[in-house]
Structure formats: structure tokens, C-alpha cells
Short mmCIF file of C-alpha atoms and ligand atoms in Angstrom, two decimals:
data_model
loop_
_atom_site.label_atom_id
_atom_site.label_comp_id
_atom_site.label_asym_id
_atom_site.label_seq_id
_atom_site.Cartn_x
_atom_site.Cartn_y
_atom_site.Cartn_z
CA MET N 11 -7.10 -87.39 3.49
CA ILE N 12 -8.09 -89.94 6.38
CA PRO N 13 -10.45 -88.15 8.27
CA TYR N 14 -10.90 -88.31 12.31
CA GLY N 15 -14.36 -89.04 12.09
CA ARG N 16 -17.11 -89.88 9.56
CA GLN N 17 -20.73 -91.30 9.38
CA GLN N 18 -21.43 -94.86 7.18
CA ILE N 19 -24.86 -94.26 5.73
CA ASP N 20 -25.65 -97.70 3.98
CA GLN N 21 -29.15 -98.73 1.65
CA ASP N 22 -31.05 -99.30 4.14
CA ASP N 23 -30.72 -95.86 6.24
CA ILE N 24 -31.78 -94.45 2.29
CA ASP N 25 -34.34 -96.37 1.98
CA ALA N 26 -35.99 -95.11 5.70
CA VAL N 27 -35.88 -92.16 4.89
CA VAL N 28 -36.89 -92.33 0.97
CA ALA N 29 -40.07 -93.90 2.90
CA VAL N 30 -41.08 -90.90 4.85
CA LEU N 31 -40.25 -88.78 1.89
CA GLN N 32 -43.43 -90.98 0.01
CA SER N 33 -44.97 -91.17 3.78
CA ASP N 34 -47.38 -88.12 4.78
CA TRP N 35 -45.54 -86.13 7.12
CA LEU N 36 -42.69 -84.72 6.25
CA THR N 37 -42.71 -83.41 10.03
CA GLN N 38 -44.70 -84.26 13.09
CA GLY N 39 -45.11 -86.93 12.00
CA PRO N 40 -45.73 -91.00 13.79
CA THR N 41 -41.66 -91.24 13.30
CA ILE N 42 -40.99 -88.69 15.25
CA GLY N 43 -42.28 -90.83 17.67
CA ARG N 44 -41.08 -93.83 17.42
CA PHE N 45 -37.34 -92.89 17.10
CA GLU N 46 -38.04 -91.84 20.81
CA ALA N 47 -39.15 -94.68 22.00
CA ALA N 48 -36.06 -96.79 20.74
CA LEU N 49 -34.24 -95.04 21.41
CA ALA N 50 -35.46 -94.47 25.71
CA ALA N 51 -35.96 -97.94 25.42
CA ARG N 52 -32.25 -99.02 24.42
CA CYS N 53 -30.99 -96.37 27.36
CA GLY N 54 -34.04 -97.26 30.24
CA ALA N 55 -35.23 -94.24 30.49
CA ALA N 56 -38.71 -93.69 30.75
CA HIS N 57 -38.83 -90.63 28.08
CA GLY N 58 -37.23 -88.93 25.05
CA VAL N 59 -37.06 -86.22 23.47
CA ALA N 60 -35.85 -85.76 19.87
CA VAL N 61 -35.06 -82.25 19.01
CA CYS N 62 -33.51 -80.26 15.91
CA ASN N 63 -29.86 -80.82 17.57
CA ALA N 64 -27.38 -81.14 20.55
CA THR N 65 -27.73 -77.41 21.40
CA ALA N 66 -31.03 -77.24 21.46
CA ALA N 67 -31.21 -80.30 23.59
CA LEU N 68 -29.05 -79.48 26.01
CA HIS N 69 -30.80 -75.42 26.06
CA LEU N 70 -34.42 -76.94 26.74
CA ALA N 71 -32.54 -79.45 29.96
CA CYS N 72 -30.92 -75.75 30.91
CA LEU N 73 -34.98 -74.04 31.30
CA ALA N 74 -36.58 -77.70 32.13
CA ALA N 75 -33.79 -77.25 34.79
CA GLY N 76 -35.69 -74.30 35.37
CA LEU N 77 -31.72 -72.31 34.99
CA GLY N 78 -32.88 -68.52 34.18
CA PRO N 79 -30.84 -64.44 35.32
CA GLY N 80 -29.21 -64.74 38.80
CA ASP N 81 -28.66 -69.27 38.27
CA ARG N 82 -25.15 -70.07 37.68
CA LEU N 83 -23.88 -73.15 34.81
CA TRP N 84 -21.24 -75.50 35.92
CA THR N 85 -18.72 -78.24 33.42
CA SER N 86 -16.30 -78.71 31.81
CA PRO N 87 -13.66 -77.22 30.27
CA ASN N 88 -12.29 -79.73 27.95
CA THR N 89 -16.07 -79.87 25.77
CA PHE N 90 -17.69 -77.85 23.11
CA LEU N 91 -18.29 -75.24 22.85
CA ALA N 92 -22.30 -75.57 24.26
CA SER N 93 -21.87 -77.48 26.59
CA ALA N 94 -21.05 -74.20 28.13
CA ASN N 95 -22.82 -71.79 25.75
CA CYS N 96 -26.52 -73.86 27.48
CA GLY N 97 -26.35 -71.28 30.62
CA ARG N 98 -25.17 -68.22 28.76
CA TYR N 99 -29.03 -68.46 26.90
CA CYS N 100 -30.50 -68.62 29.60
CA GLY N 101 -28.93 -65.52 31.31
CA ALA N 102 -26.89 -67.90 33.40
CA GLU N 103 -23.10 -66.86 34.51
CA VAL N 104 -21.41 -70.05 33.32
CA ASP N 105 -18.25 -71.59 35.30
CA PHE N 106 -16.53 -74.06 34.87
CA VAL N 107 -14.58 -77.19 37.03
CA ASP N 108 -11.22 -78.20 35.21
CA ILE N 109 -10.36 -82.33 34.27
CA ASP N 110 -9.28 -85.48 35.93
CA PRO N 111 -5.25 -85.12 34.08
CA ALA N 112 -6.85 -88.51 33.76
CA THR N 113 -9.48 -88.68 32.19
CA TRP N 114 -9.55 -86.19 30.90
CA ASN N 115 -13.37 -85.40 32.89
CA MET N 116 -14.73 -83.34 35.24
CA ASP N 117 -12.37 -83.65 38.09
CA ALA N 118 -15.42 -84.20 40.95
CA ASP N 119 -12.57 -84.07 43.62
CA LEU N 120 -12.45 -80.51 42.54
CA LEU N 121 -16.03 -80.41 42.11
CA GLU N 122 -16.80 -80.90 45.41
CA ALA N 123 -14.40 -78.67 46.52
CA LYS N 124 -15.00 -75.77 45.01
CA LEU N 125 -18.99 -76.88 45.61
CA GLU N 126 -18.40 -76.75 48.97
CA ALA N 127 -16.96 -73.01 48.79
CA ALA N 128 -19.46 -72.17 46.78
CA ASP N 129 -22.23 -73.14 49.56
CA ARG N 130 -19.84 -70.39 52.05
CA LEU N 131 -20.11 -68.16 49.84
CA GLY N 132 -24.73 -68.05 48.73
CA ARG N 133 -23.24 -69.00 45.52
CA LEU N 134 -24.22 -72.55 44.30
CA PRO N 135 -25.14 -74.14 40.96
CA ARG N 136 -28.39 -74.78 39.84
CA VAL N 137 -26.76 -76.66 36.84
CA VAL N 138 -23.98 -79.23 36.88
CA VAL N 139 -22.98 -80.58 32.83
CA PRO N 140 -21.23 -83.27 33.31
CA VAL N 141 -19.39 -84.07 29.29
CA ALA N 142 -19.17 -87.46 28.86
CA PHE N 143 -15.78 -87.16 27.13
CA SER N 144 -14.59 -89.23 24.04
CA GLY N 145 -18.17 -91.50 24.71
CA GLN N 146 -16.57 -92.40 29.35
CA SER N 147 -18.38 -91.59 31.37
CA CYS N 148 -18.20 -88.94 34.07
CA ASP N 149 -17.54 -90.23 37.51
CA MET N 150 -20.99 -90.02 37.57
CA ALA N 151 -21.65 -91.60 41.28
CA ARG N 152 -20.30 -88.97 42.92
CA ILE N 153 -21.86 -86.01 40.52
CA HIS N 154 -25.04 -87.30 41.46
CA ALA N 155 -24.99 -87.74 45.42
CA LEU N 156 -22.96 -84.58 45.38
CA SER N 157 -26.20 -82.95 43.74
CA ARG N 158 -28.42 -84.75 46.41
CA ARG N 159 -25.70 -82.63 48.72
CA TYR N 160 -25.97 -79.52 47.07
CA GLY N 161 -29.33 -79.39 45.36
CA PHE N 162 -28.33 -78.35 41.25
CA SER N 163 -29.30 -80.69 38.65
CA VAL N 164 -27.86 -82.92 36.48
CA ILE N 165 -27.87 -83.13 33.09
CA GLU N 166 -25.34 -84.80 31.37
CA ASP N 167 -23.89 -84.07 28.27
CA ALA N 168 -24.13 -87.26 26.43
CA SER N 169 -22.42 -86.51 23.10
CA HIS N 170 -20.48 -88.76 23.21
CA ALA N 171 -22.03 -91.79 24.82
CA VAL N 172 -24.83 -92.95 22.67
CA GLY N 173 -24.82 -96.19 23.43
CA ALA N 174 -22.11 -95.96 26.46
CA SER N 175 -22.29 -98.03 29.68
CA TYR N 176 -22.08 -97.04 33.06
CA LEU N 177 -21.47 -99.40 36.22
CA GLY N 178 -23.43 -102.14 34.60
CA ARG N 179 -26.16 -99.77 32.54
CA PRO N 180 -26.81 -97.79 29.72
CA VAL N 181 -26.30 -94.06 29.61
CA GLY N 182 -29.41 -92.06 29.54
CA SER N 183 -31.09 -93.91 31.86
CA GLY N 184 -31.03 -91.32 33.96
CA ASP N 185 -29.67 -92.99 37.29
CA HIS N 186 -26.67 -90.94 37.33
CA ALA N 187 -28.40 -87.30 35.57
CA ASP N 188 -31.74 -84.70 35.68
CA MET N 189 -31.36 -85.78 31.77
CA THR N 190 -29.23 -86.84 29.67
CA VAL N 191 -28.14 -85.29 26.14
CA PHE N 192 -27.67 -87.48 22.87
CA SER N 193 -26.24 -85.44 19.72
CA PHE N 194 -26.50 -87.12 15.96
CA HIS N 195 -24.46 -84.90 14.33
CA PRO N 196 -22.97 -86.98 12.25
CA VAL N 197 -19.23 -86.53 12.84
CA LYS N 198 -21.03 -88.54 16.59
CA ILE N 199 -22.25 -92.45 17.29
CA VAL N 200 -25.67 -92.00 15.42
CA THR N 201 -26.63 -89.38 13.22
CA THR N 202 -29.68 -87.83 12.09
CA GLY N 203 -27.27 -84.91 9.49
CA GLU N 204 -28.28 -82.87 12.28
CA GLY N 205 -30.49 -84.32 16.10
CA GLY N 206 -30.97 -84.62 19.13
CA MET N 207 -32.80 -85.63 22.01
CA VAL N 208 -32.71 -85.32 25.74
CA LEU N 209 -33.40 -88.48 27.92
CA THR N 210 -35.06 -87.91 31.31
CA ASN N 211 -36.91 -90.45 33.68
CA ARG N 212 -39.19 -87.58 35.07
CA PRO N 213 -42.65 -86.94 33.27
CA GLU N 214 -43.40 -82.93 34.07
CA LEU N 215 -39.14 -82.61 32.21
CA ALA N 216 -40.35 -84.51 29.22
CA ALA N 217 -43.44 -81.97 29.46
CA ARG N 218 -41.82 -79.32 29.68
CA LEU N 219 -39.61 -80.19 26.74
CA GLU N 220 -42.45 -81.53 24.69
CA GLN N 221 -43.94 -77.78 24.70
CA LEU N 222 -40.34 -76.06 24.68
CA ARG N 223 -39.48 -77.54 21.37
CA SER N 224 -42.51 -76.00 20.10
CA HIS N 225 -42.97 -72.84 20.94
CA GLY N 226 -44.90 -73.73 23.90
CA MET N 227 -47.44 -74.35 23.08
CA THR N 228 -50.16 -76.78 24.37
CA ARG N 229 -53.09 -78.91 22.18
CA ASP N 230 -53.81 -80.74 25.45
CA PRO N 231 -57.47 -79.04 27.75
CA ALA N 232 -55.20 -79.87 31.17
CA ARG N 233 -51.83 -78.07 30.94
CA MET N 234 -54.26 -74.87 29.62
CA THR N 235 -55.46 -71.80 31.79
CA GLU N 236 -58.71 -71.29 30.16
CA PRO N 237 -61.24 -74.18 28.84
CA SER N 238 -60.48 -75.11 25.21
CA HIS N 239 -62.97 -72.39 22.12
CA GLY N 240 -62.81 -75.69 19.67
CA PRO N 241 -60.94 -78.26 18.23
CA TRP N 242 -58.54 -75.85 16.32
CA TYR N 243 -57.47 -74.40 19.51
CA TYR N 244 -54.20 -74.58 21.17
CA GLN N 245 -52.12 -71.89 24.10
CA GLN N 246 -49.45 -70.73 23.98
CA THR N 247 -48.04 -70.93 27.83
CA GLU N 248 -44.85 -69.37 27.40
CA LEU N 249 -41.92 -68.71 25.81
CA GLY N 250 -40.69 -71.61 24.07
CA PHE N 251 -38.64 -71.99 20.28
CA ASN N 252 -39.09 -73.88 16.31
CA TYR N 253 -36.48 -77.01 18.09
CA ARG N 254 -38.47 -79.60 16.25
CA ILE N 255 -36.66 -83.07 14.56
CA THR N 256 -37.94 -83.67 10.98
CA ASP N 257 -39.66 -87.53 10.60
CA LEU N 258 -37.49 -88.13 7.87
CA GLN N 259 -34.28 -86.77 10.99
CA ALA N 260 -36.05 -89.58 12.99
CA ALA N 261 -36.42 -92.21 10.65
CA LEU N 262 -32.69 -92.13 10.10
CA GLY N 263 -32.32 -91.70 13.28
CA LEU N 264 -34.39 -95.19 13.37
CA SER N 265 -32.56 -96.75 11.46
CA GLN N 266 -28.65 -96.10 11.99
CA LEU N 267 -30.68 -97.73 15.93
CA GLY N 268 -30.88 -100.79 14.96
CA LYS N 269 -26.87 -100.71 13.91
CA LEU N 270 -25.20 -99.10 17.37
CA ASP N 271 -24.24 -102.56 18.31
CA ALA N 272 -21.89 -103.13 15.64
CA PHE N 273 -20.97 -99.38 15.49
CA LEU N 274 -19.12 -99.91 19.28
CA ALA N 275 -18.45 -103.32 18.30
CA ARG N 276 -15.60 -101.55 15.44
CA ARG N 277 -15.65 -97.90 17.21
CA ARG N 278 -14.34 -100.48 20.79
CA ALA N 279 -11.71 -103.52 18.53
CA LEU N 280 -10.02 -100.10 17.29
CA ALA N 281 -10.01 -98.47 19.76
CA ALA N 282 -8.07 -101.94 21.75
CA ARG N 283 -5.86 -101.82 18.30
CA TYR N 284 -5.06 -98.09 19.32
CA ASP N 285 -3.94 -99.68 22.11
CA ALA N 286 -1.91 -102.85 21.03
CA LEU N 287 0.11 -100.33 18.59
CA LEU N 288 0.85 -97.94 20.11
CA ALA N 289 2.03 -98.87 23.65
CA ASP N 290 5.93 -98.56 22.92
CA LEU N 291 5.31 -94.49 22.04
CA PRO N 292 6.62 -92.18 23.63
CA LEU N 293 2.13 -91.40 24.36
CA THR N 294 -0.08 -91.39 27.12
CA LEU N 295 -3.32 -93.35 25.64
CA PRO N 296 -6.27 -93.19 26.96
CA THR N 297 -7.03 -94.24 30.60
CA ARG N 298 -10.57 -96.12 31.13
CA GLN N 299 -12.24 -94.96 33.70
CA PRO N 300 -13.60 -97.74 36.47
CA GLY N 301 -16.88 -98.89 35.89
CA ALA N 302 -17.32 -96.93 32.27
CA GLU N 303 -18.15 -98.63 28.35
CA SER N 304 -16.45 -96.54 26.46
CA ALA N 305 -18.72 -95.74 22.73
CA TRP N 306 -15.42 -94.31 22.10
CA HIS N 307 -16.59 -91.32 19.74
CA LEU N 308 -13.28 -89.91 19.97
CA TYR N 309 -9.64 -91.50 20.52
CA VAL N 310 -7.30 -89.23 22.09
CA VAL N 311 -3.31 -89.25 22.37
CA ARG N 312 -1.35 -87.19 24.30
CA LEU N 313 2.63 -86.07 23.49
CA ARG N 314 4.61 -87.09 26.03
CA LEU N 315 6.27 -83.50 24.74
CA GLY N 316 9.97 -84.30 26.74
CA GLU N 317 10.47 -87.37 25.47
CA ILE N 318 9.81 -85.81 21.65
CA GLY N 319 12.14 -83.47 19.83
CA ARG N 320 9.66 -82.06 17.85
CA GLY N 321 6.46 -79.61 19.55
CA HIS N 322 2.68 -80.59 19.72
CA ARG N 323 2.34 -78.66 16.14
CA GLU N 324 4.96 -80.54 14.48
CA VAL N 325 3.54 -83.15 15.56
CA PHE N 326 0.38 -82.51 14.44
CA GLU N 327 0.74 -80.12 10.52
CA ALA N 328 3.15 -83.55 10.81
CA LEU N 329 0.47 -85.23 10.34
CA ARG N 330 -2.15 -83.76 8.42
CA ALA N 331 0.54 -83.38 6.21
CA SER N 332 0.61 -87.31 5.97
CA GLY N 333 -2.85 -87.59 4.89
CA ILE N 334 -3.81 -88.27 8.53
CA GLY N 335 -7.65 -85.77 9.50
CA VAL N 336 -6.05 -85.90 13.37
CA ASN N 337 -7.83 -83.24 14.95
CA LEU N 338 -8.35 -81.01 18.78
CA HIS N 339 -10.60 -81.59 21.32
CA TYR N 340 -10.87 -79.49 22.97
CA ILE N 341 -9.54 -76.02 22.88
CA PRO N 342 -10.82 -75.12 26.44
CA VAL N 343 -13.64 -73.46 26.10
CA HIS N 344 -12.64 -70.58 28.78
CA LEU N 345 -9.83 -69.24 26.61
CA GLN N 346 -11.97 -67.96 24.16
CA PRO N 347 -12.42 -64.96 23.09
CA TYR N 348 -15.98 -64.70 24.08
CA TYR N 349 -15.11 -67.07 27.41
CA ARG N 350 -12.71 -64.29 28.17
CA ALA N 351 -14.47 -61.40 28.12
CA LEU N 352 -17.24 -62.85 31.19
CA GLY N 353 -13.68 -62.56 33.11
CA PHE N 354 -12.08 -65.92 32.45
CA ALA N 355 -8.20 -65.52 31.98
CA PRO N 356 -5.17 -68.09 30.66
CA GLY N 357 -3.82 -70.44 34.23
CA ASP N 358 -7.54 -70.43 35.31
CA PHE N 359 -8.16 -74.29 34.81
CA PRO N 360 -4.36 -75.77 34.70
CA GLU N 361 -4.94 -78.78 32.99
CA ALA N 362 -7.39 -78.11 30.60
CA GLU N 363 -5.44 -76.03 29.45
CA ARG N 364 -2.06 -78.63 30.20
CA TYR N 365 -3.96 -81.44 28.31
CA TYR N 366 -4.97 -78.52 25.47
CA GLY N 367 -1.24 -78.80 24.89
CA GLU N 368 -0.56 -82.52 24.41
CA ALA N 369 -3.45 -84.07 22.88
CA ILE N 370 -3.95 -84.97 19.20
CA SER N 371 -7.27 -86.72 18.71
CA LEU N 372 -6.83 -89.67 15.74
CA PRO N 373 -9.17 -90.54 13.43
CA LEU N 374 -12.36 -93.35 14.53
CA TYR N 375 -15.27 -94.32 13.22
CA ALA N 376 -17.33 -97.50 12.40
CA GLY N 377 -15.69 -97.94 8.56
CA LEU N 378 -12.37 -97.60 9.66
CA THR N 379 -10.76 -100.13 7.77
CA ASP N 380 -7.70 -102.13 10.08
CA ALA N 381 -5.32 -100.91 6.23
CA GLU N 382 -6.09 -96.85 7.14
CA GLN N 383 -5.62 -97.71 11.17
CA ASP N 384 -2.28 -98.87 9.95
CA GLN N 385 -2.06 -95.99 7.73
CA VAL N 386 -2.46 -93.43 11.24
CA VAL N 387 -0.11 -95.65 13.21
CA GLY N 388 2.71 -95.65 10.55
CA ALA N 389 2.31 -91.33 9.95
CA LEU N 390 2.80 -91.62 14.36
CA HIS N 391 5.89 -93.31 14.28
CA ALA N 392 6.76 -91.13 11.33
CA ALA N 393 5.87 -87.73 13.15
CA LEU N 394 7.52 -88.75 16.64
CA ARG N 395 10.27 -90.08 15.89
CA LYS N 396 13.05 -88.46 17.38
CA ALA N 397 15.53 -86.00 15.50
CA PRO N 398 18.39 -87.61 14.58
CA ALA N 399 21.73 -86.24 16.98
CA ALA N 400 23.46 -83.42 15.48
C1 PLP E 528 -22.08 -82.41 18.83
C2 PLP E 528 -20.92 -81.95 20.68
C3 PLP E 528 -22.57 -81.10 20.73
C4 PLP E 528 -23.69 -80.14 19.95
O1 PLP E 528 -24.41 -81.55 19.40
P1 PLP E 528 -24.77 -80.69 17.96
O2 PLP E 528 -25.90 -81.67 17.54
O3 PLP E 528 -23.50 -80.29 16.89
O4 PLP E 528 -26.16 -79.57 18.14
C5 PLP E 528 -22.68 -80.53 22.68
N1 PLP E 528 -21.35 -81.42 22.81
C6 PLP E 528 -20.90 -81.85 22.82
C7 PLP E 528 -20.05 -82.71 24.29
C8 PLP E 528 -20.86 -82.61 21.06
O5 PLP E 528 -19.46 -83.03 21.13
#
């Protein structure tokens, strides 16, 4: 089975992890800071705070943005559960903004209309989480401008978008977001096994994220409520968590970052190849958001069902049966039983639902060979062949 995504681990990645295993620090050592500094520098951000996964990163970013009970968080329905769940962890109400039918990202027109309506009702969100779906930025300039007008924080879920750029600047630079979150799960662009990071340009947010990552405690006398009792002293000033990443993981991440450009180049070449090889099939191929250069975490096609003699599920199952590990990103989050129980219903976000009925994620990862990609394309041709007329 050709999977839809997988990590690429080389001997130098293994050596980097082994070197940490042989060192004094398996966790809370010097490698974490080096990993944070390297990714922040790469993205043009002032601060990076690495944590145990991107879900924890989103949770801490929401807390640092001041999200709490009685507040509202809005995100896209076309995302992984974590982009919405982070709001629920903070006791906030979660709502969604439907997707743009062309880019499959949060629709900035719909966001603006929903903000106008919410403003009249006094129900504006405190946080909006735009998701750079498949590795391509949303219309962040517009979303950022709306955040200034309506006073919400922008936490960009760039879990798919390490190495992507927008308007000529790296995603994570903080030009259009208060905080940007990356994931290092093995299917993403670079991996640490499990891992995530928040980038920000605001020192007070970085300090808060660091404190929340480790139990809400500090060893910094400037942040304490009373003079230190001695060299052993620390204070817990708020309720935090153990969301730390290990030095083993940070070493893997640092080593992987050295290959980011090579990974991106291969993903972009494969995406361009899919564009060319699939052009004559009854599919809607990914559209480019003007100004955005995708990191190509996913290559999603939509079936033009009116032109195909088979259903979505039938095509999906035919591909799986021929050894192609296709996937579907994403089941609209508002249709999950947990969110249905909170009041959401089918029909609430029709573009995301229509998309869900047509989308298939094709294999895309740095180690995918041209021959394997040709196999995927061949299987798609076969799966989409019209049933012969009776
Ligand atoms: C993978 C992913 C996450 C969660 O990442 P973890 O590191 O697995 O917690 C969040 N949001 C999106 C859009 C993702 O794809």
C-alpha cells in the first residue's frame, strides 16, 4: 500500500537522536532551545515555544490569548478536530466559518459577514483560528485586517504549512497572526514523532506559553509574588500543564529542519506532476491562493461526480483496493457527534459538507517516487473510467 503521507528518516536523523541519548539531558536540556531558535529564525519570528504536540500548542496559544469560559473561538469546519477542541479545553464556545469553494480554506467574505452580525449581537469571538489547509495560507491579510477592526486574536493553525510562504514571507513570521502553530506529527512536513511549536513576535506571549508548558511555574524572580526563598525556589503562579517536548524529539526536529528545503522542493515537484498528469480527468484540482506558496502537506482532488459513473465512496474504495492509501481530509468538524451534541447540524456549513462528499487526498510525501506516483495516477484513471454503456 502506498500511504497518503509518511516521514523520511535518514541516518543523520538517527545519529542526532542517539547523540542526545548519550548526553546528560533527555529532556529540558539545550536541544529544545536550539530547535526553537532554528525554526523561529527560519520563519522570521522572534520566539518559538516547542511543546509535546500541536494540539497542546493550540491549547496554550488559546490560553495565552486570554480565551476562557464565556468567550468564543471560530475556526474552519474543514480541519482536524484539534483546531476546534482547543477552544473547548478553555471552556469557550466554538463556532465555524464555512470554506471558500475554490481554496477550501476559511472564506474571508463569510468571516466578515459573520463578524458584522456578531458585532450587532455583542457576540464577537476572542480568537479566530484560520487553518492553512493542505499547506496553503488563507487570505491572511484580510483576516488580520478584520482582527484589528473587531479585536480578536489570530492563532494560525499552520500544522500543514511548515516552510510555506505568504506574500513573499514565511508562514510564522507573525505579519498576519498573533501566534502560529506547527505540528511535527510524522505525516506532516518535518517530524519529531510527536511535537508542536508556537511562534510569536510578542515576548509576553512567549513567556506565558513557556510558563503554561511547565505547570504554570517560574524560576524568574521578576515574575514572582515574593522574594525568593533560596536557590531551590520556584513559584506556581497559575494552573499550567506538562506539555514539554523532549530533547530527543527536538534533536530529531533540528535534524529534519536541515532538510526542509529539500522536502518542500520534492513535494512541490510532485504536486506539479499531479497537476499535469491529472489534468484530463473529471477532477477539480487544487487552486492556488494568490500570494500563497504552499508547503504541499496534502494534494486533494475533488471528484466531478456529474461526469463520473461512480460514487465518491466507490472511487475511494477502488483506489484502496488497488493499493493506493488515499485518505479524506476532513470530515467537517461540526458533524462530529461531540459537536452535534453542542447544537450543530447537517446543512450548517454547506460548502464544507459538499467538499466532504467529493474530496480524496492522494499520496504525497518527500519519499514518494515518480514510479509510485505514476501508479497512483494509473489507479485513478482506472477508478474514474466511466462504466461502459449498457
Ligand atoms: C495534525 C494537525 C493538528 C494536530 O497536530 P498534533 O501535533 O497531532 O497534535 C492540528 N491541526 C491540524 C490542521 C492538523 O493537521
